[in-house]
Amino acid sequence: MAFDLKQLTIVQKRISDCRACPNVVGPPIHGPAIESEIFLVGQAPGPHEGKKGRPFAHTAGKRLFEWFQSAGQVSEEKFRASVYMVAVARCFPGKAKGGADRVPDAMEIKNCSEHMGREVELLRPRLVIAVGRLAIETILGEKVFSKKAKLSEVVGRTFRARYFGYDVDVIPLPHPSGLSSWHKVEPGVSLLRDALGIVVHHEAWLRTFEINRP
């Protein structure tokens, strides 16, 4: 199926105009309307992304792009121009009572999934990079990655999954938040390195960034 930029732009306009969830802090955030066979799926925007109008625009994003630069020699600018960046929830959920960012609830995830399904239908990704527990759980499902499961059970591996009706390879990554120490100590350090190695050697990555396999 030929890429339909007009239809993807319409979907993104619907996302930008969406006000379905009363408890979130807008505006909805999405990356540019580009053709890509790679999706990067995060949890939800933080409080800074709304001001800057793009996903992973603060300190966690800086660390995330450092990972890809180190593993694949791909700059943030090149990554943003080549990978379709989305999130399980498109708006900042606000703060929880303890002061941390609130995790999107089931209805918020469902509302956003309607947009996500259409994006997947239009782009038909081959590779999905799932960043953080919520993205991993949402994509792989409770049977593969339950709320009690450890990141060490999935990071460093590739999973074949059915994603909005299409077969995709899913590579989980930990969330790059500075509040998390998982990716800073073992086994997280080694598993993250393994996962990034799998990402940058995936056929979709090699095609996207026009890298010739040695």
mmCIF file of C-alpha atoms in Angstrom:
data_model
loop_
_atom_site.group_PDB
_atom_site.id
_atom_site.type_symbol
_atom_site.label_atom_id
_atom_site.label_comp_id
_atom_site.label_asym_id
_atom_site.label_seq_id
_atom_site.Cartn_x
_atom_site.Cartn_y
_atom_site.Cartn_z
ATOM 1 C CA MET A 1 0.000 0.000 0.000
ATOM 2 C CA ALA A 2 1.367 3.411 -0.989
ATOM 3 C CA PHE A 3 2.046 5.863 1.818
ATOM 4 C CA ASP A 4 -0.803 8.375 2.161
ATOM 5 C CA LEU A 5 0.587 11.564 3.699
ATOM 6 C CA LYS A 6 -2.765 13.326 3.399
ATOM 7 C CA GLN A 7 -4.558 10.688 5.478
ATOM 8 C CA LEU A 8 -1.808 10.639 8.108
ATOM 9 C CA THR A 9 -1.999 14.432 8.354
ATOM 10 C CA ILE A 10 -5.756 14.145 8.887
ATOM 11 C CA VAL A 11 -5.194 11.630 11.703
ATOM 12 C CA GLN A 12 -2.657 13.918 13.348
ATOM 13 C CA LYS A 13 -5.087 16.840 13.081
ATOM 14 C CA ARG A 14 -7.686 14.733 14.902
ATOM 15 C CA ILE A 15 -5.128 13.963 17.584
ATOM 16 C CA SER A 16 -4.272 17.644 17.980
ATOM 17 C CA ASP A 17 -7.970 18.535 18.252
ATOM 18 C CA CYS A 18 -8.844 15.678 20.635
ATOM 19 C CA ARG A 19 -10.207 16.654 24.063
ATOM 20 C CA ALA A 20 -11.742 13.299 25.003
ATOM 21 C CA CYS A 21 -10.014 12.908 28.385
ATOM 22 C CA PRO A 22 -11.067 15.410 31.085
ATOM 23 C CA ASN A 23 -8.230 14.750 33.548
ATOM 24 C CA VAL A 24 -5.204 15.227 31.304
ATOM 25 C CA VAL A 25 -3.178 18.347 30.610
ATOM 26 C CA GLY A 26 -3.090 19.194 26.913
ATOM 27 C CA PRO A 27 -2.163 19.760 24.235
ATOM 28 C CA PRO A 28 -1.875 16.315 22.626
ATOM 29 C CA ILE A 29 1.664 15.651 21.398
ATOM 30 C CA HIS A 30 2.856 13.789 18.315
ATOM 31 C CA GLY A 31 5.870 13.746 16.049
ATOM 32 C CA PRO A 32 5.884 14.873 12.410
ATOM 33 C CA ALA A 33 3.794 13.133 9.760
ATOM 34 C CA ILE A 34 6.470 11.025 8.089
ATOM 35 C CA GLU A 35 6.660 7.701 6.323
ATOM 36 C CA SER A 36 8.509 5.185 8.497
ATOM 37 C CA GLU A 37 8.566 1.458 9.134
ATOM 38 C CA ILE A 38 9.761 2.084 12.702
ATOM 39 C CA PHE A 39 7.500 3.199 15.555
ATOM 40 C CA LEU A 40 8.908 4.402 18.852
ATOM 41 C CA VAL A 41 6.191 4.134 21.508
ATOM 42 C CA GLY A 42 6.557 5.878 24.854
ATOM 43 C CA GLN A 43 4.245 6.136 27.869
ATOM 44 C CA ALA A 44 2.978 9.726 27.704
ATOM 45 C CA PRO A 45 4.378 13.234 27.366
ATOM 46 C CA GLY A 46 5.837 14.891 30.442
ATOM 47 C CA PRO A 47 5.108 18.455 31.592
ATOM 48 C CA HIS A 48 7.742 19.944 29.276
ATOM 49 C CA GLU A 49 6.699 18.279 26.020
ATOM 50 C CA GLY A 50 3.533 20.365 25.713
ATOM 51 C CA LYS A 51 5.538 23.575 25.772
ATOM 52 C CA LYS A 52 7.944 22.327 23.120
ATOM 53 C CA GLY A 53 5.341 20.537 21.033
ATOM 54 C CA ARG A 54 7.200 17.299 20.428
ATOM 55 C CA PRO A 55 7.751 13.946 22.183
ATOM 56 C CA PHE A 56 10.770 13.230 24.381
ATOM 57 C CA ALA A 57 11.757 16.896 24.440
ATOM 58 C CA HIS A 58 13.276 17.085 27.937
ATOM 59 C CA THR A 59 15.947 15.280 29.961
ATOM 60 C CA ALA A 60 14.588 11.748 29.431
ATOM 61 C CA GLY A 61 14.543 12.413 25.708
ATOM 62 C CA LYS A 62 18.100 13.669 25.782
ATOM 63 C CA ARG A 63 19.197 10.405 27.385
ATOM 64 C CA LEU A 64 17.133 8.351 24.937
ATOM 65 C CA PHE A 65 18.769 10.010 21.933
ATOM 66 C CA GLU A 66 22.187 9.567 23.511
ATOM 67 C CA TRP A 67 21.484 5.830 23.582
ATOM 68 C CA PHE A 68 20.699 5.749 19.869
ATOM 69 C CA GLN A 69 23.640 7.988 19.030
ATOM 70 C CA SER A 70 25.992 5.715 20.950
ATOM 71 C CA ALA A 71 24.604 2.437 19.592
ATOM 72 C CA GLY A 72 23.734 3.404 16.042
ATOM 73 C CA GLN A 73 25.539 6.663 15.273
ATOM 74 C CA VAL A 74 22.193 8.335 14.584
ATOM 75 C CA SER A 75 21.701 11.911 15.752
ATOM 76 C CA GLU A 76 18.540 13.159 17.459
ATOM 77 C CA GLU A 77 17.687 15.247 14.392
ATOM 78 C CA LYS A 78 18.054 12.269 12.068
ATOM 79 C CA PHE A 79 16.090 9.996 14.410
ATOM 80 C CA ARG A 80 13.173 12.431 14.680
ATOM 81 C CA ALA A 81 13.096 12.816 10.901
ATOM 82 C CA SER A 82 13.124 9.053 10.301
ATOM 83 C CA VAL A 83 11.194 7.306 13.109
ATOM 84 C CA TYR A 84 7.476 7.761 13.800
ATOM 85 C CA MET A 85 7.273 8.758 17.465
ATOM 86 C CA VAL A 86 4.086 8.133 19.406
ATOM 87 C CA ALA A 87 2.953 7.309 22.938
ATOM 88 C CA VAL A 88 0.383 5.146 24.664
ATOM 89 C CA ALA A 89 -1.231 8.427 25.799
ATOM 90 C CA ARG A 90 -0.730 11.643 23.839
ATOM 91 C CA CYS A 91 -1.361 14.188 26.612
ATOM 92 C CA PHE A 92 0.484 14.830 29.867
ATOM 93 C CA PRO A 93 -1.585 12.930 32.454
ATOM 94 C CA GLY A 94 -0.773 15.411 35.224
ATOM 95 C CA LYS A 95 0.730 14.686 38.604
ATOM 96 C CA ALA A 96 -0.192 11.887 40.994
ATOM 97 C CA LYS A 97 -0.769 12.615 44.685
ATOM 98 C CA GLY A 98 2.821 11.734 45.529
ATOM 99 C CA GLY A 99 4.172 14.263 43.051
ATOM 100 C CA ALA A 100 5.298 11.878 40.314
ATOM 101 C CA ASP A 101 3.770 11.907 36.842
ATOM 102 C CA ARG A 102 0.430 10.108 36.886
ATOM 103 C CA VAL A 103 0.187 6.900 34.874
ATOM 104 C CA PRO A 104 -2.509 7.154 32.167
ATOM 105 C CA ASP A 105 -5.671 5.276 33.102
ATOM 106 C CA ALA A 106 -7.411 2.603 31.039
ATOM 107 C CA MET A 107 -9.904 4.981 29.411
ATOM 108 C CA GLU A 108 -7.166 7.432 28.419
ATOM 109 C CA ILE A 109 -5.172 4.602 26.867
ATOM 110 C CA LYS A 110 -8.278 3.355 25.031
ATOM 111 C CA ASN A 111 -9.078 6.810 23.661
ATOM 112 C CA CYS A 112 -5.561 7.232 22.316
ATOM 113 C CA SER A 113 -5.462 3.698 20.935
ATOM 114 C CA GLU A 114 -8.145 4.627 18.424
ATOM 115 C CA HIS A 115 -5.733 7.135 16.879
ATOM 116 C CA MET A 116 -2.828 4.709 17.165
ATOM 117 C CA GLY A 117 -4.717 2.012 15.311
ATOM 118 C CA ARG A 118 -5.246 4.320 12.367
ATOM 119 C CA GLU A 119 -1.574 5.349 12.358
ATOM 120 C CA VAL A 120 -0.500 1.709 12.320
ATOM 121 C CA GLU A 121 -2.936 0.985 9.503
ATOM 122 C CA LEU A 122 -1.481 3.809 7.396
ATOM 123 C CA LEU A 123 2.205 3.166 8.108
ATOM 124 C CA ARG A 124 2.266 -0.600 8.767
ATOM 125 C CA PRO A 125 5.484 -0.604 10.801
ATOM 126 C CA ARG A 126 7.877 -3.530 10.795
ATOM 127 C CA LEU A 127 9.634 -2.583 14.046
ATOM 128 C CA VAL A 128 8.150 -1.172 17.256
ATOM 129 C CA ILE A 129 10.525 0.125 19.924
ATOM 130 C CA ALA A 130 8.572 0.065 23.197
ATOM 131 C CA VAL A 131 10.010 2.454 25.788
ATOM 132 C CA GLY A 132 9.086 1.897 29.426
ATOM 133 C CA ARG A 133 6.839 -0.507 31.318
ATOM 134 C CA LEU A 134 3.482 0.871 30.223
ATOM 135 C CA ALA A 135 4.367 0.834 26.526
ATOM 136 C CA ILE A 136 5.802 -2.680 26.813
ATOM 137 C CA GLU A 137 2.767 -4.002 28.696
ATOM 138 C CA THR A 138 0.293 -2.308 26.358
ATOM 139 C CA ILE A 139 1.931 -3.695 23.224
ATOM 140 C CA LEU A 140 2.932 -7.182 24.400
ATOM 141 C CA GLY A 141 -0.076 -7.773 26.623
ATOM 142 C CA GLU A 142 -0.538 -9.004 30.165
ATOM 143 C CA LYS A 143 0.252 -12.635 29.303
ATOM 144 C CA VAL A 144 3.735 -11.757 28.054
ATOM 145 C CA PHE A 145 4.548 -8.840 30.351
ATOM 146 C CA SER A 146 2.393 -8.597 33.454
ATOM 147 C CA LYS A 147 2.427 -5.751 35.951
ATOM 148 C CA LYS A 148 4.502 -7.982 38.257
ATOM 149 C CA ALA A 149 7.037 -8.932 35.579
ATOM 150 C CA LYS A 150 10.581 -7.614 35.711
ATOM 151 C CA LEU A 151 12.125 -5.539 32.949
ATOM 152 C CA SER A 152 14.984 -8.027 32.899
ATOM 153 C CA GLU A 153 12.537 -10.601 31.520
ATOM 154 C CA VAL A 154 11.975 -8.648 28.290
ATOM 155 C CA VAL A 155 14.763 -6.105 27.706
ATOM 156 C CA GLY A 156 17.440 -7.552 25.433
ATOM 157 C CA ARG A 157 14.951 -9.685 23.489
ATOM 158 C CA THR A 158 12.808 -9.394 20.357
ATOM 159 C CA PHE A 159 9.129 -10.331 20.433
ATOM 160 C CA ARG A 160 6.781 -11.015 17.543
ATOM 161 C CA ALA A 161 3.422 -9.427 18.293
ATOM 162 C CA ARG A 162 0.102 -8.608 16.685
ATOM 163 C CA TYR A 163 -0.216 -4.827 16.815
ATOM 164 C CA PHE A 164 -3.556 -3.388 15.714
ATOM 165 C CA GLY A 165 -3.947 -6.236 13.260
ATOM 166 C CA TYR A 166 -0.394 -6.240 11.883
ATOM 167 C CA ASP A 167 2.571 -8.468 12.732
ATOM 168 C CA VAL A 168 5.515 -6.476 14.088
ATOM 169 C CA ASP A 169 8.818 -7.059 15.839
ATOM 170 C CA VAL A 170 8.801 -5.469 19.289
ATOM 171 C CA ILE A 171 12.031 -4.538 21.050
ATOM 172 C CA PRO A 172 11.499 -3.316 24.631
ATOM 173 C CA LEU A 173 13.692 -0.633 26.197
ATOM 174 C CA PRO A 174 13.664 0.732 29.746
ATOM 175 C CA HIS A 175 12.381 4.249 30.264
ATOM 176 C CA PRO A 176 15.274 6.736 30.175
ATOM 177 C CA SER A 177 13.930 8.729 33.118
ATOM 178 C CA GLY A 178 16.525 10.064 35.518
ATOM 179 C CA LEU A 179 14.306 8.837 38.354
ATOM 180 C CA SER A 180 14.970 5.239 37.321
ATOM 181 C CA SER A 181 18.236 3.530 38.222
ATOM 182 C CA TRP A 182 17.405 0.330 36.324
ATOM 183 C CA HIS A 183 19.427 1.229 33.228
ATOM 184 C CA LYS A 184 22.352 2.474 35.332
ATOM 185 C CA VAL A 185 23.180 -0.737 37.217
ATOM 186 C CA GLU A 186 23.509 -4.407 36.309
ATOM 187 C CA PRO A 187 21.823 -6.313 34.835
ATOM 188 C CA GLY A 188 20.160 -3.244 33.323
ATOM 189 C CA VAL A 189 23.363 -1.845 31.828
ATOM 190 C CA SER A 190 24.138 -5.038 29.922
ATOM 191 C CA LEU A 191 20.535 -5.725 28.912
ATOM 192 C CA LEU A 192 20.102 -2.186 27.598
ATOM 193 C CA ARG A 193 23.281 -2.568 25.564
ATOM 194 C CA ASP A 194 21.974 -5.858 24.165
ATOM 195 C CA ALA A 195 18.595 -4.324 23.312
ATOM 196 C CA LEU A 196 20.126 -1.355 21.521
ATOM 197 C CA GLY A 197 22.363 -3.735 19.592
ATOM 198 C CA ILE A 198 19.291 -5.645 18.440
ATOM 199 C CA VAL A 199 17.574 -2.404 17.410
ATOM 200 C CA VAL A 200 20.427 -1.072 15.281
ATOM 201 C CA HIS A 201 20.897 -4.418 13.512
ATOM 202 C CA HIS A 202 17.205 -4.860 12.703
ATOM 203 C CA GLU A 203 16.402 -4.846 8.986
ATOM 204 C CA ALA A 204 13.966 -1.955 9.391
ATOM 205 C CA TRP A 205 16.627 0.153 11.109
ATOM 206 C CA LEU A 206 19.217 -0.658 8.447
ATOM 207 C CA ARG A 207 16.798 0.286 5.667
ATOM 208 C CA THR A 208 15.575 3.423 7.407
ATOM 209 C CA PHE A 209 19.047 4.791 7.986
ATOM 210 C CA GLU A 210 20.467 3.379 4.740
ATOM 211 C CA ILE A 211 23.103 1.312 6.461
ATOM 212 C CA ASN A 212 24.758 -1.490 4.525
ATOM 213 C CA ARG A 213 25.173 -4.629 6.570
ATOM 214 C CA PRO A 214 28.891 -5.604 6.686
#
